[in-house]
Amino acid sequence: MKLVAATQNAHKLIEFRRILEPLGYEVLSQADVDTDIDVEETGTTFAENAALKAEAIFRATGLATIADDSGLEVDFLDGAPGIYSARFGGPGLTDRDKCLLILKKMEGVPKEKRGARFVSAIHLILNEKDRRSYLGTCEGFIGDKMVGENGFGYDPIFMVNDTDSFATLSGEEKDRLSHRGRALKMMEEDLKGTK
């Protein structure tokens, strides 16, 4: 089955392909289908934003479409950056800048108050009448420094145990634990027999 990934994020596209292609899906980028749409995320939840993105690309292409909206929720920061994860701290900040900003806001905060989770809402539109949603989470905590060279976004500060951040894991290791990996696993189970 061909799926258009409703994302301009090259890292997410790599993850979609790494997880879905072994399951028999062909994941197309927006460039593959000559669609250059950057959807404004006006929803108030990850699920609403994922649905907005999927709907826009489905309308533009008429092809089965998958979209993800995801982000980091930090307990000490009252759930921030949340749905604003990509825009946290204002325009022009790099992933590294955003990680350092969170670390600065959490200076001196003890480990037991550094709880955090990654959340991924997946919205899948197979056709006009068949729309499905999945929500995956991964619990962890915010480290006190950046650790690792892999991954992207907040991966270097999101610790899954005392020594490993998402950025120290291989892509395959991260997929087994991650919010996006879990949401896509739910999708796989749901779609068994429909391909």
Short mmCIF file of N, CA and C in Angstrom, two decimals:
data_model
loop_
_atom_site.label_atom_id
_atom_site.label_comp_id
_atom_site.label_asym_id
_atom_site.label_seq_id
_atom_site.Cartn_x
_atom_site.Cartn_y
_atom_site.Cartn_z
N MET A 1 0.84 -1.19 0.00
CA MET A 1 0.00 0.00 0.00
C MET A 1 0.88 1.24 0.00
N LYS A 2 0.54 2.21 -0.82
CA LYS A 2 1.26 3.49 -0.85
C LYS A 2 0.61 4.46 0.13
N LEU A 3 1.45 5.15 0.89
CA LEU A 3 0.98 6.18 1.81
C LEU A 3 1.81 7.44 1.59
N VAL A 4 1.14 8.58 1.48
CA VAL A 4 1.85 9.85 1.42
C VAL A 4 2.05 10.34 2.85
N ALA A 5 3.29 10.65 3.21
CA ALA A 5 3.57 11.19 4.53
C ALA A 5 3.39 12.70 4.51
N ALA A 6 2.44 13.17 5.29
CA ALA A 6 2.14 14.60 5.34
C ALA A 6 3.13 15.29 6.28
N THR A 7 4.35 15.44 5.81
CA THR A 7 5.37 16.11 6.63
C THR A 7 6.42 16.75 5.73
N GLN A 8 6.96 17.85 6.21
CA GLN A 8 8.11 18.48 5.57
C GLN A 8 9.38 18.16 6.36
N ASN A 9 9.22 17.36 7.44
CA ASN A 9 10.32 17.03 8.33
C ASN A 9 11.03 15.77 7.81
N ALA A 10 12.26 15.95 7.32
CA ALA A 10 13.01 14.83 6.73
C ALA A 10 13.26 13.72 7.75
N HIS A 11 13.46 14.08 9.03
CA HIS A 11 13.70 13.08 10.06
C HIS A 11 12.47 12.19 10.28
N LYS A 12 11.29 12.83 10.31
CA LYS A 12 10.06 12.04 10.48
C LYS A 12 9.84 11.12 9.28
N LEU A 13 10.14 11.61 8.10
CA LEU A 13 9.99 10.80 6.88
C LEU A 13 10.89 9.55 6.97
N ILE A 14 12.11 9.73 7.44
CA ILE A 14 13.03 8.60 7.61
C ILE A 14 12.44 7.58 8.59
N GLU A 15 11.87 8.07 9.71
CA GLU A 15 11.29 7.17 10.70
C GLU A 15 10.08 6.44 10.13
N PHE A 16 9.20 7.16 9.45
CA PHE A 16 8.04 6.52 8.81
C PHE A 16 8.51 5.38 7.90
N ARG A 17 9.49 5.68 7.05
CA ARG A 17 9.97 4.66 6.11
C ARG A 17 10.63 3.49 6.84
N ARG A 18 11.44 3.79 7.84
CA ARG A 18 12.16 2.74 8.56
C ARG A 18 11.18 1.78 9.26
N ILE A 19 10.07 2.33 9.78
CA ILE A 19 9.11 1.51 10.51
C ILE A 19 8.10 0.83 9.57
N LEU A 20 7.63 1.57 8.56
CA LEU A 20 6.52 1.07 7.75
C LEU A 20 6.92 0.24 6.54
N GLU A 21 8.06 0.53 5.94
CA GLU A 21 8.41 -0.19 4.71
C GLU A 21 8.62 -1.69 4.94
N PRO A 22 9.23 -2.13 6.07
CA PRO A 22 9.33 -3.57 6.29
C PRO A 22 7.95 -4.24 6.48
N LEU A 23 6.94 -3.44 6.77
CA LEU A 23 5.59 -3.97 6.95
C LEU A 23 4.80 -4.00 5.64
N GLY A 24 5.46 -3.58 4.55
CA GLY A 24 4.81 -3.66 3.25
C GLY A 24 4.21 -2.36 2.74
N TYR A 25 4.48 -1.25 3.42
CA TYR A 25 3.98 0.05 2.96
C TYR A 25 5.06 0.77 2.17
N GLU A 26 4.65 1.45 1.11
CA GLU A 26 5.56 2.33 0.38
C GLU A 26 5.25 3.76 0.82
N VAL A 27 6.19 4.39 1.49
CA VAL A 27 5.97 5.72 2.04
C VAL A 27 6.50 6.76 1.07
N LEU A 28 5.60 7.59 0.56
CA LEU A 28 5.95 8.65 -0.39
C LEU A 28 6.08 9.97 0.34
N SER A 29 7.05 10.77 -0.06
CA SER A 29 7.17 12.11 0.49
C SER A 29 6.22 13.04 -0.27
N GLN A 30 6.00 14.22 0.26
CA GLN A 30 5.19 15.20 -0.47
C GLN A 30 5.86 15.55 -1.79
N ALA A 31 7.18 15.59 -1.82
CA ALA A 31 7.89 15.88 -3.07
C ALA A 31 7.64 14.79 -4.11
N ASP A 32 7.53 13.54 -3.65
CA ASP A 32 7.27 12.42 -4.57
C ASP A 32 5.95 12.59 -5.33
N VAL A 33 5.01 13.30 -4.72
CA VAL A 33 3.69 13.48 -5.34
C VAL A 33 3.45 14.95 -5.73
N ASP A 34 4.55 15.70 -5.87
CA ASP A 34 4.49 17.11 -6.31
C ASP A 34 3.52 17.94 -5.48
N THR A 35 3.59 17.79 -4.18
CA THR A 35 2.72 18.56 -3.28
C THR A 35 3.59 19.26 -2.26
N ASP A 36 3.64 20.57 -2.34
CA ASP A 36 4.46 21.35 -1.43
C ASP A 36 3.55 22.19 -0.54
N ILE A 37 2.95 21.53 0.43
CA ILE A 37 2.01 22.21 1.34
C ILE A 37 2.58 22.14 2.75
N ASP A 38 2.69 23.28 3.40
CA ASP A 38 3.09 23.33 4.80
C ASP A 38 1.85 23.74 5.58
N VAL A 39 1.22 22.78 6.24
CA VAL A 39 -0.08 23.00 6.87
C VAL A 39 0.10 23.76 8.18
N GLU A 40 -0.72 24.80 8.37
CA GLU A 40 -0.68 25.56 9.62
C GLU A 40 -1.31 24.72 10.73
N GLU A 41 -0.59 24.57 11.81
CA GLU A 41 -1.06 23.73 12.92
C GLU A 41 -1.87 24.59 13.89
N THR A 42 -3.17 24.66 13.64
CA THR A 42 -4.05 25.51 14.45
C THR A 42 -4.83 24.72 15.50
N GLY A 43 -4.62 23.41 15.58
CA GLY A 43 -5.32 22.59 16.56
C GLY A 43 -4.82 22.86 17.97
N THR A 44 -5.58 22.37 18.95
CA THR A 44 -5.20 22.55 20.35
C THR A 44 -4.66 21.26 20.96
N THR A 45 -4.62 20.18 20.15
CA THR A 45 -4.06 18.91 20.60
C THR A 45 -3.20 18.32 19.49
N PHE A 46 -2.36 17.36 19.85
CA PHE A 46 -1.57 16.65 18.84
C PHE A 46 -2.50 15.99 17.82
N ALA A 47 -3.59 15.38 18.31
CA ALA A 47 -4.51 14.66 17.42
C ALA A 47 -5.16 15.62 16.41
N GLU A 48 -5.57 16.79 16.87
CA GLU A 48 -6.19 17.77 15.95
C GLU A 48 -5.20 18.21 14.89
N ASN A 49 -3.97 18.47 15.27
CA ASN A 49 -2.97 18.92 14.29
C ASN A 49 -2.63 17.82 13.29
N ALA A 50 -2.54 16.57 13.76
CA ALA A 50 -2.27 15.46 12.85
C ALA A 50 -3.40 15.34 11.83
N ALA A 51 -4.63 15.48 12.29
CA ALA A 51 -5.79 15.38 11.39
C ALA A 51 -5.78 16.52 10.37
N LEU A 52 -5.43 17.72 10.78
CA LEU A 52 -5.36 18.87 9.85
C LEU A 52 -4.36 18.60 8.74
N LYS A 53 -3.19 18.08 9.12
CA LYS A 53 -2.14 17.82 8.13
C LYS A 53 -2.56 16.71 7.17
N ALA A 54 -3.10 15.63 7.72
CA ALA A 54 -3.52 14.51 6.86
C ALA A 54 -4.61 14.95 5.89
N GLU A 55 -5.56 15.70 6.38
CA GLU A 55 -6.69 16.14 5.54
C GLU A 55 -6.20 17.02 4.39
N ALA A 56 -5.29 17.93 4.69
CA ALA A 56 -4.81 18.85 3.64
C ALA A 56 -4.09 18.08 2.53
N ILE A 57 -3.24 17.13 2.90
CA ILE A 57 -2.49 16.39 1.88
C ILE A 57 -3.40 15.41 1.14
N PHE A 58 -4.34 14.80 1.86
CA PHE A 58 -5.30 13.90 1.21
C PHE A 58 -6.12 14.68 0.18
N ARG A 59 -6.58 15.87 0.54
CA ARG A 59 -7.38 16.70 -0.38
C ARG A 59 -6.55 17.08 -1.62
N ALA A 60 -5.26 17.36 -1.40
CA ALA A 60 -4.41 17.80 -2.51
C ALA A 60 -4.03 16.64 -3.45
N THR A 61 -3.94 15.43 -2.91
CA THR A 61 -3.42 14.32 -3.72
C THR A 61 -4.45 13.25 -4.05
N GLY A 62 -5.47 13.10 -3.19
CA GLY A 62 -6.43 12.01 -3.37
C GLY A 62 -5.86 10.65 -3.01
N LEU A 63 -4.66 10.63 -2.42
CA LEU A 63 -3.99 9.38 -2.08
C LEU A 63 -4.06 9.12 -0.58
N ALA A 64 -4.00 7.85 -0.20
CA ALA A 64 -3.95 7.51 1.23
C ALA A 64 -2.81 8.30 1.88
N THR A 65 -3.11 8.88 3.03
CA THR A 65 -2.18 9.83 3.66
C THR A 65 -2.01 9.51 5.13
N ILE A 66 -0.78 9.64 5.60
CA ILE A 66 -0.49 9.48 7.02
C ILE A 66 0.18 10.76 7.53
N ALA A 67 -0.24 11.20 8.71
CA ALA A 67 0.35 12.39 9.31
C ALA A 67 0.63 12.13 10.78
N ASP A 68 1.63 12.81 11.28
CA ASP A 68 2.00 12.70 12.69
C ASP A 68 2.11 14.11 13.25
N ASP A 69 1.59 14.30 14.46
CA ASP A 69 1.95 15.50 15.21
C ASP A 69 2.46 14.99 16.54
N SER A 70 3.61 15.46 16.91
CA SER A 70 4.23 14.91 18.10
C SER A 70 5.02 15.98 18.82
N GLY A 71 5.36 15.68 20.06
CA GLY A 71 6.14 16.63 20.82
C GLY A 71 6.48 16.11 22.20
N LEU A 72 7.16 16.95 22.94
CA LEU A 72 7.66 16.63 24.27
C LEU A 72 6.81 17.34 25.32
N GLU A 73 6.38 16.60 26.33
CA GLU A 73 5.68 17.19 27.47
C GLU A 73 6.55 17.02 28.71
N VAL A 74 6.89 18.12 29.36
CA VAL A 74 7.75 18.09 30.55
C VAL A 74 6.90 18.45 31.76
N ASP A 75 6.84 17.54 32.72
CA ASP A 75 5.98 17.75 33.89
C ASP A 75 6.31 19.04 34.63
N PHE A 76 7.60 19.30 34.88
CA PHE A 76 8.01 20.49 35.63
C PHE A 76 7.61 21.78 34.92
N LEU A 77 7.48 21.72 33.59
CA LEU A 77 7.10 22.90 32.80
C LEU A 77 5.60 22.89 32.47
N ASP A 78 4.82 22.20 33.31
CA ASP A 78 3.36 22.12 33.13
C ASP A 78 2.97 21.61 31.74
N GLY A 79 3.73 20.64 31.24
CA GLY A 79 3.39 20.03 29.96
C GLY A 79 4.02 20.71 28.76
N ALA A 80 4.70 21.83 28.96
CA ALA A 80 5.40 22.49 27.85
C ALA A 80 6.61 21.65 27.46
N PRO A 81 7.09 21.77 26.23
CA PRO A 81 6.56 22.60 25.15
C PRO A 81 5.30 22.05 24.46
N GLY A 82 4.97 20.78 24.65
CA GLY A 82 3.71 20.22 24.15
C GLY A 82 3.53 20.41 22.66
N ILE A 83 2.34 20.88 22.27
CA ILE A 83 2.05 21.03 20.83
C ILE A 83 2.89 22.13 20.19
N TYR A 84 3.59 22.90 21.01
CA TYR A 84 4.46 23.96 20.47
C TYR A 84 5.93 23.51 20.41
N SER A 85 6.18 22.21 20.50
CA SER A 85 7.55 21.70 20.56
C SER A 85 8.41 22.19 19.41
N ALA A 86 7.87 22.21 18.19
CA ALA A 86 8.66 22.63 17.02
C ALA A 86 8.96 24.13 17.05
N ARG A 87 8.11 24.90 17.73
CA ARG A 87 8.25 26.37 17.73
C ARG A 87 8.71 26.91 19.09
N PHE A 88 9.07 26.02 20.00
CA PHE A 88 9.41 26.41 21.36
C PHE A 88 10.58 27.40 21.38
N GLY A 89 10.42 28.45 22.16
CA GLY A 89 11.48 29.44 22.32
C GLY A 89 11.49 30.53 21.27
N GLY A 90 10.62 30.41 20.26
CA GLY A 90 10.54 31.44 19.22
C GLY A 90 11.22 31.02 17.93
N PRO A 91 11.04 31.84 16.89
CA PRO A 91 11.58 31.49 15.58
C PRO A 91 13.10 31.52 15.55
N GLY A 92 13.66 30.68 14.69
CA GLY A 92 15.10 30.72 14.44
C GLY A 92 15.94 29.85 15.35
N LEU A 93 15.33 29.22 16.38
CA LEU A 93 16.13 28.38 17.26
C LEU A 93 16.39 27.03 16.62
N THR A 94 17.60 26.52 16.78
CA THR A 94 17.94 25.19 16.30
C THR A 94 17.44 24.17 17.33
N ASP A 95 17.49 22.88 16.94
CA ASP A 95 17.15 21.82 17.89
C ASP A 95 18.03 21.93 19.13
N ARG A 96 19.32 22.18 18.92
CA ARG A 96 20.25 22.30 20.05
C ARG A 96 19.84 23.47 20.96
N ASP A 97 19.47 24.60 20.36
CA ASP A 97 19.04 25.77 21.14
C ASP A 97 17.85 25.42 22.03
N LYS A 98 16.88 24.69 21.46
CA LYS A 98 15.67 24.33 22.21
C LYS A 98 16.00 23.38 23.36
N CYS A 99 16.90 22.43 23.11
CA CYS A 99 17.33 21.53 24.18
C CYS A 99 17.99 22.31 25.31
N LEU A 100 18.89 23.23 24.93
CA LEU A 100 19.61 24.01 25.95
C LEU A 100 18.66 24.91 26.73
N LEU A 101 17.62 25.42 26.06
CA LEU A 101 16.62 26.26 26.74
C LEU A 101 15.89 25.46 27.81
N ILE A 102 15.48 24.24 27.48
CA ILE A 102 14.80 23.41 28.47
C ILE A 102 15.75 23.06 29.62
N LEU A 103 16.99 22.72 29.30
CA LEU A 103 17.96 22.42 30.35
C LEU A 103 18.15 23.62 31.29
N LYS A 104 18.19 24.81 30.71
CA LYS A 104 18.35 26.02 31.53
C LYS A 104 17.14 26.22 32.45
N LYS A 105 15.93 26.01 31.92
CA LYS A 105 14.71 26.17 32.72
C LYS A 105 14.64 25.14 33.85
N MET A 106 15.39 24.04 33.70
CA MET A 106 15.31 22.96 34.69
C MET A 106 16.58 22.83 35.54
N GLU A 107 17.42 23.84 35.50
CA GLU A 107 18.63 23.81 36.32
C GLU A 107 18.25 23.62 37.79
N GLY A 108 18.90 22.67 38.45
CA GLY A 108 18.68 22.45 39.88
C GLY A 108 17.44 21.66 40.23
N VAL A 109 16.63 21.28 39.25
CA VAL A 109 15.41 20.51 39.52
C VAL A 109 15.82 19.06 39.77
N PRO A 110 15.38 18.47 40.91
CA PRO A 110 15.79 17.09 41.22
C PRO A 110 15.18 16.08 40.23
N LYS A 111 15.83 14.94 40.12
CA LYS A 111 15.43 13.92 39.14
C LYS A 111 13.96 13.53 39.27
N GLU A 112 13.48 13.41 40.51
CA GLU A 112 12.09 12.96 40.69
C GLU A 112 11.06 13.95 40.16
N LYS A 113 11.50 15.18 39.85
CA LYS A 113 10.58 16.17 39.29
C LYS A 113 10.86 16.44 37.81
N ARG A 114 11.68 15.60 37.18
CA ARG A 114 12.08 15.83 35.79
C ARG A 114 11.34 14.92 34.81
N GLY A 115 10.24 14.32 35.26
CA GLY A 115 9.46 13.42 34.41
C GLY A 115 9.03 14.10 33.11
N ALA A 116 9.00 13.31 32.04
CA ALA A 116 8.62 13.84 30.73
C ALA A 116 8.14 12.69 29.86
N ARG A 117 7.47 13.03 28.79
CA ARG A 117 7.05 12.01 27.83
C ARG A 117 7.04 12.62 26.44
N PHE A 118 7.31 11.77 25.48
CA PHE A 118 7.06 12.10 24.09
C PHE A 118 5.68 11.56 23.72
N VAL A 119 4.94 12.34 22.95
CA VAL A 119 3.60 11.96 22.50
C VAL A 119 3.57 12.04 20.99
N SER A 120 2.96 11.04 20.35
CA SER A 120 2.77 11.05 18.90
C SER A 120 1.32 10.70 18.58
N ALA A 121 0.66 11.60 17.88
CA ALA A 121 -0.67 11.33 17.34
C ALA A 121 -0.52 11.07 15.85
N ILE A 122 -0.98 9.90 15.42
CA ILE A 122 -0.95 9.52 14.01
C ILE A 122 -2.37 9.60 13.47
N HIS A 123 -2.54 10.25 12.34
CA HIS A 123 -3.84 10.28 11.67
C HIS A 123 -3.66 9.69 10.28
N LEU A 124 -4.47 8.69 9.98
CA LEU A 124 -4.39 7.97 8.72
C LEU A 124 -5.70 8.13 7.97
N ILE A 125 -5.61 8.56 6.71
CA ILE A 125 -6.78 8.62 5.85
C ILE A 125 -6.55 7.64 4.71
N LEU A 126 -7.32 6.57 4.71
CA LEU A 126 -7.19 5.56 3.65
C LEU A 126 -8.02 5.94 2.44
N ASN A 127 -9.20 6.51 2.69
CA ASN A 127 -10.08 6.99 1.62
C ASN A 127 -11.08 7.95 2.25
N GLU A 128 -12.00 8.43 1.45
CA GLU A 128 -12.96 9.45 1.91
C GLU A 128 -13.71 9.02 3.17
N LYS A 129 -13.99 7.75 3.31
CA LYS A 129 -14.82 7.28 4.43
C LYS A 129 -14.03 6.60 5.55
N ASP A 130 -12.76 6.33 5.33
CA ASP A 130 -11.98 5.56 6.31
C ASP A 130 -10.83 6.40 6.86
N ARG A 131 -11.06 6.94 8.06
CA ARG A 131 -10.06 7.75 8.75
C ARG A 131 -9.80 7.12 10.11
N ARG A 132 -8.53 7.01 10.49
CA ARG A 132 -8.18 6.34 11.74
C ARG A 132 -7.13 7.15 12.49
N SER A 133 -7.18 7.07 13.83
CA SER A 133 -6.24 7.80 14.67
C SER A 133 -5.62 6.87 15.70
N TYR A 134 -4.34 7.16 16.04
CA TYR A 134 -3.61 6.35 17.00
C TYR A 134 -2.76 7.30 17.86
N LEU A 135 -2.63 6.99 19.14
CA LEU A 135 -1.85 7.84 20.04
C LEU A 135 -0.82 6.98 20.77
N GLY A 136 0.44 7.33 20.60
CA GLY A 136 1.52 6.61 21.27
C GLY A 136 2.28 7.54 22.20
N THR A 137 2.72 7.01 23.34
CA THR A 137 3.52 7.80 24.28
C THR A 137 4.75 7.00 24.71
N CYS A 138 5.76 7.71 25.13
CA CYS A 138 6.96 7.09 25.70
C CYS A 138 7.37 7.92 26.92
N GLU A 139 7.37 7.28 28.08
CA GLU A 139 7.73 7.96 29.33
C GLU A 139 9.24 7.96 29.52
N GLY A 140 9.75 9.03 30.10
CA GLY A 140 11.16 9.14 30.41
C GLY A 140 11.37 10.31 31.35
N PHE A 141 12.54 10.92 31.28
CA PHE A 141 12.82 12.10 32.09
C PHE A 141 13.85 12.97 31.38
N ILE A 142 13.91 14.22 31.79
CA ILE A 142 14.86 15.16 31.19
C ILE A 142 16.19 15.04 31.93
N GLY A 143 17.23 14.75 31.16
CA GLY A 143 18.56 14.65 31.74
C GLY A 143 19.08 16.02 32.16
N ASP A 144 20.30 16.06 32.69
CA ASP A 144 20.86 17.35 33.08
C ASP A 144 21.87 17.88 32.07
N LYS A 145 22.04 17.12 30.96
CA LYS A 145 22.89 17.59 29.86
C LYS A 145 22.48 16.85 28.60
N MET A 146 22.98 17.33 27.46
CA MET A 146 22.70 16.65 26.20
C MET A 146 23.59 15.42 26.10
N VAL A 147 23.00 14.29 25.67
CA VAL A 147 23.72 13.02 25.60
C VAL A 147 23.42 12.36 24.25
N GLY A 148 24.47 12.02 23.49
CA GLY A 148 24.29 11.27 22.25
C GLY A 148 24.28 12.13 21.01
N GLU A 149 24.52 11.48 19.88
CA GLU A 149 24.65 12.17 18.60
C GLU A 149 23.57 11.78 17.59
N ASN A 150 22.75 10.77 17.92
CA ASN A 150 21.73 10.30 16.97
C ASN A 150 20.42 11.06 17.18
N GLY A 151 19.43 10.72 16.35
CA GLY A 151 18.11 11.31 16.54
C GLY A 151 18.04 12.75 16.11
N PHE A 152 17.01 13.43 16.61
CA PHE A 152 16.77 14.83 16.25
C PHE A 152 15.89 15.45 17.32
N GLY A 153 15.64 16.74 17.18
CA GLY A 153 14.76 17.43 18.14
C GLY A 153 15.29 17.35 19.56
N TYR A 154 14.41 16.92 20.46
CA TYR A 154 14.75 16.86 21.89
C TYR A 154 15.38 15.53 22.30
N ASP A 155 15.70 14.67 21.34
CA ASP A 155 16.24 13.35 21.66
C ASP A 155 17.44 13.38 22.61
N PRO A 156 18.39 14.34 22.49
CA PRO A 156 19.57 14.31 23.37
C PRO A 156 19.30 14.58 24.84
N ILE A 157 18.15 15.17 25.17
CA ILE A 157 17.86 15.45 26.59
C ILE A 157 16.79 14.53 27.16
N PHE A 158 16.17 13.69 26.29
CA PHE A 158 15.11 12.79 26.75
C PHE A 158 15.73 11.45 27.11
N MET A 159 15.78 11.18 28.40
CA MET A 159 16.44 9.97 28.90
C MET A 159 15.41 8.85 29.07
N VAL A 160 15.77 7.67 28.58
CA VAL A 160 14.90 6.51 28.75
C VAL A 160 15.37 5.63 29.91
N ASN A 161 16.58 5.86 30.36
CA ASN A 161 17.11 5.24 31.59
C ASN A 161 18.26 6.14 32.07
N ASP A 162 18.98 5.71 33.06
CA ASP A 162 20.01 6.59 33.65
C ASP A 162 21.18 6.89 32.72
N THR A 163 21.39 6.10 31.68
CA THR A 163 22.54 6.33 30.80
C THR A 163 22.17 6.63 29.35
N ASP A 164 20.97 6.26 28.93
CA ASP A 164 20.62 6.38 27.51
C ASP A 164 19.54 7.43 27.24
N SER A 165 19.87 8.35 26.36
CA SER A 165 18.87 9.25 25.81
C SER A 165 18.40 8.66 24.47
N PHE A 166 17.34 9.21 23.90
CA PHE A 166 16.94 8.77 22.57
C PHE A 166 18.09 8.95 21.57
N ALA A 167 18.96 9.93 21.83
CA ALA A 167 20.04 10.22 20.89
C ALA A 167 21.22 9.26 21.00
N THR A 168 21.20 8.36 22.00
CA THR A 168 22.26 7.35 22.08
C THR A 168 21.82 6.04 21.43
N LEU A 169 20.55 5.93 21.10
CA LEU A 169 20.01 4.68 20.55
C LEU A 169 20.13 4.64 19.04
N SER A 170 20.23 3.43 18.50
CA SER A 170 20.14 3.29 17.04
C SER A 170 18.69 3.57 16.62
N GLY A 171 18.49 3.80 15.34
CA GLY A 171 17.14 4.04 14.85
C GLY A 171 16.19 2.92 15.20
N GLU A 172 16.65 1.68 15.04
CA GLU A 172 15.81 0.52 15.33
C GLU A 172 15.50 0.42 16.82
N GLU A 173 16.49 0.71 17.67
CA GLU A 173 16.25 0.68 19.12
C GLU A 173 15.24 1.75 19.52
N LYS A 174 15.40 2.93 18.94
CA LYS A 174 14.47 4.02 19.25
C LYS A 174 13.06 3.65 18.81
N ASP A 175 12.92 3.06 17.62
CA ASP A 175 11.60 2.71 17.10
C ASP A 175 10.85 1.77 18.03
N ARG A 176 11.59 0.86 18.68
CA ARG A 176 10.94 -0.10 19.58
C ARG A 176 10.36 0.58 20.81
N LEU A 177 10.96 1.69 21.24
CA LEU A 177 10.54 2.37 22.47
C LEU A 177 9.69 3.61 22.22
N SER A 178 9.88 4.23 21.07
CA SER A 178 9.40 5.60 20.89
C SER A 178 7.89 5.72 20.77
N HIS A 179 7.44 6.92 21.03
CA HIS A 179 6.04 7.32 20.89
C HIS A 179 5.54 7.05 19.47
N ARG A 180 6.34 7.43 18.46
CA ARG A 180 5.93 7.23 17.07
C ARG A 180 5.92 5.74 16.72
N GLY A 181 6.95 5.03 17.19
CA GLY A 181 6.99 3.59 16.97
C GLY A 181 5.78 2.89 17.57
N ARG A 182 5.39 3.31 18.76
CA ARG A 182 4.23 2.69 19.43
C ARG A 182 2.93 3.01 18.70
N ALA A 183 2.78 4.26 18.27
CA ALA A 183 1.56 4.62 17.55
C ALA A 183 1.47 3.86 16.22
N LEU A 184 2.61 3.72 15.53
CA LEU A 184 2.61 3.01 14.25
C LEU A 184 2.40 1.51 14.44
N LYS A 185 2.83 0.98 15.59
CA LYS A 185 2.57 -0.43 15.90
C LYS A 185 1.07 -0.65 16.08
N MET A 186 0.40 0.29 16.75
CA MET A 186 -1.06 0.22 16.90
C MET A 186 -1.72 0.24 15.52
N MET A 187 -1.21 1.10 14.65
CA MET A 187 -1.76 1.19 13.30
C MET A 187 -1.57 -0.14 12.57
N GLU A 188 -0.37 -0.72 12.70
CA GLU A 188 -0.09 -1.99 12.04
C GLU A 188 -1.09 -3.06 12.49
N GLU A 189 -1.31 -3.15 13.81
CA GLU A 189 -2.24 -4.15 14.34
C GLU A 189 -3.65 -3.90 13.82
N ASP A 190 -4.05 -2.63 13.80
CA ASP A 190 -5.39 -2.26 13.34
C ASP A 190 -5.61 -2.60 11.88
N LEU A 191 -4.56 -2.45 11.08
CA LEU A 191 -4.70 -2.60 9.62
C LEU A 191 -4.43 -4.01 9.10
N LYS A 192 -4.08 -4.92 10.00
CA LYS A 192 -3.79 -6.28 9.54
C LYS A 192 -4.95 -6.80 8.70
N GLY A 193 -4.63 -7.27 7.52
CA GLY A 193 -5.67 -7.82 6.66
C GLY A 193 -6.35 -6.82 5.75
N THR A 194 -6.00 -5.51 5.88
CA THR A 194 -6.66 -4.51 5.02
C THR A 194 -5.79 -4.07 3.86
N LYS A 195 -4.48 -4.45 3.88
CA LYS A 195 -3.57 -3.99 2.82
C LYS A 195 -3.91 -4.63 1.50
#
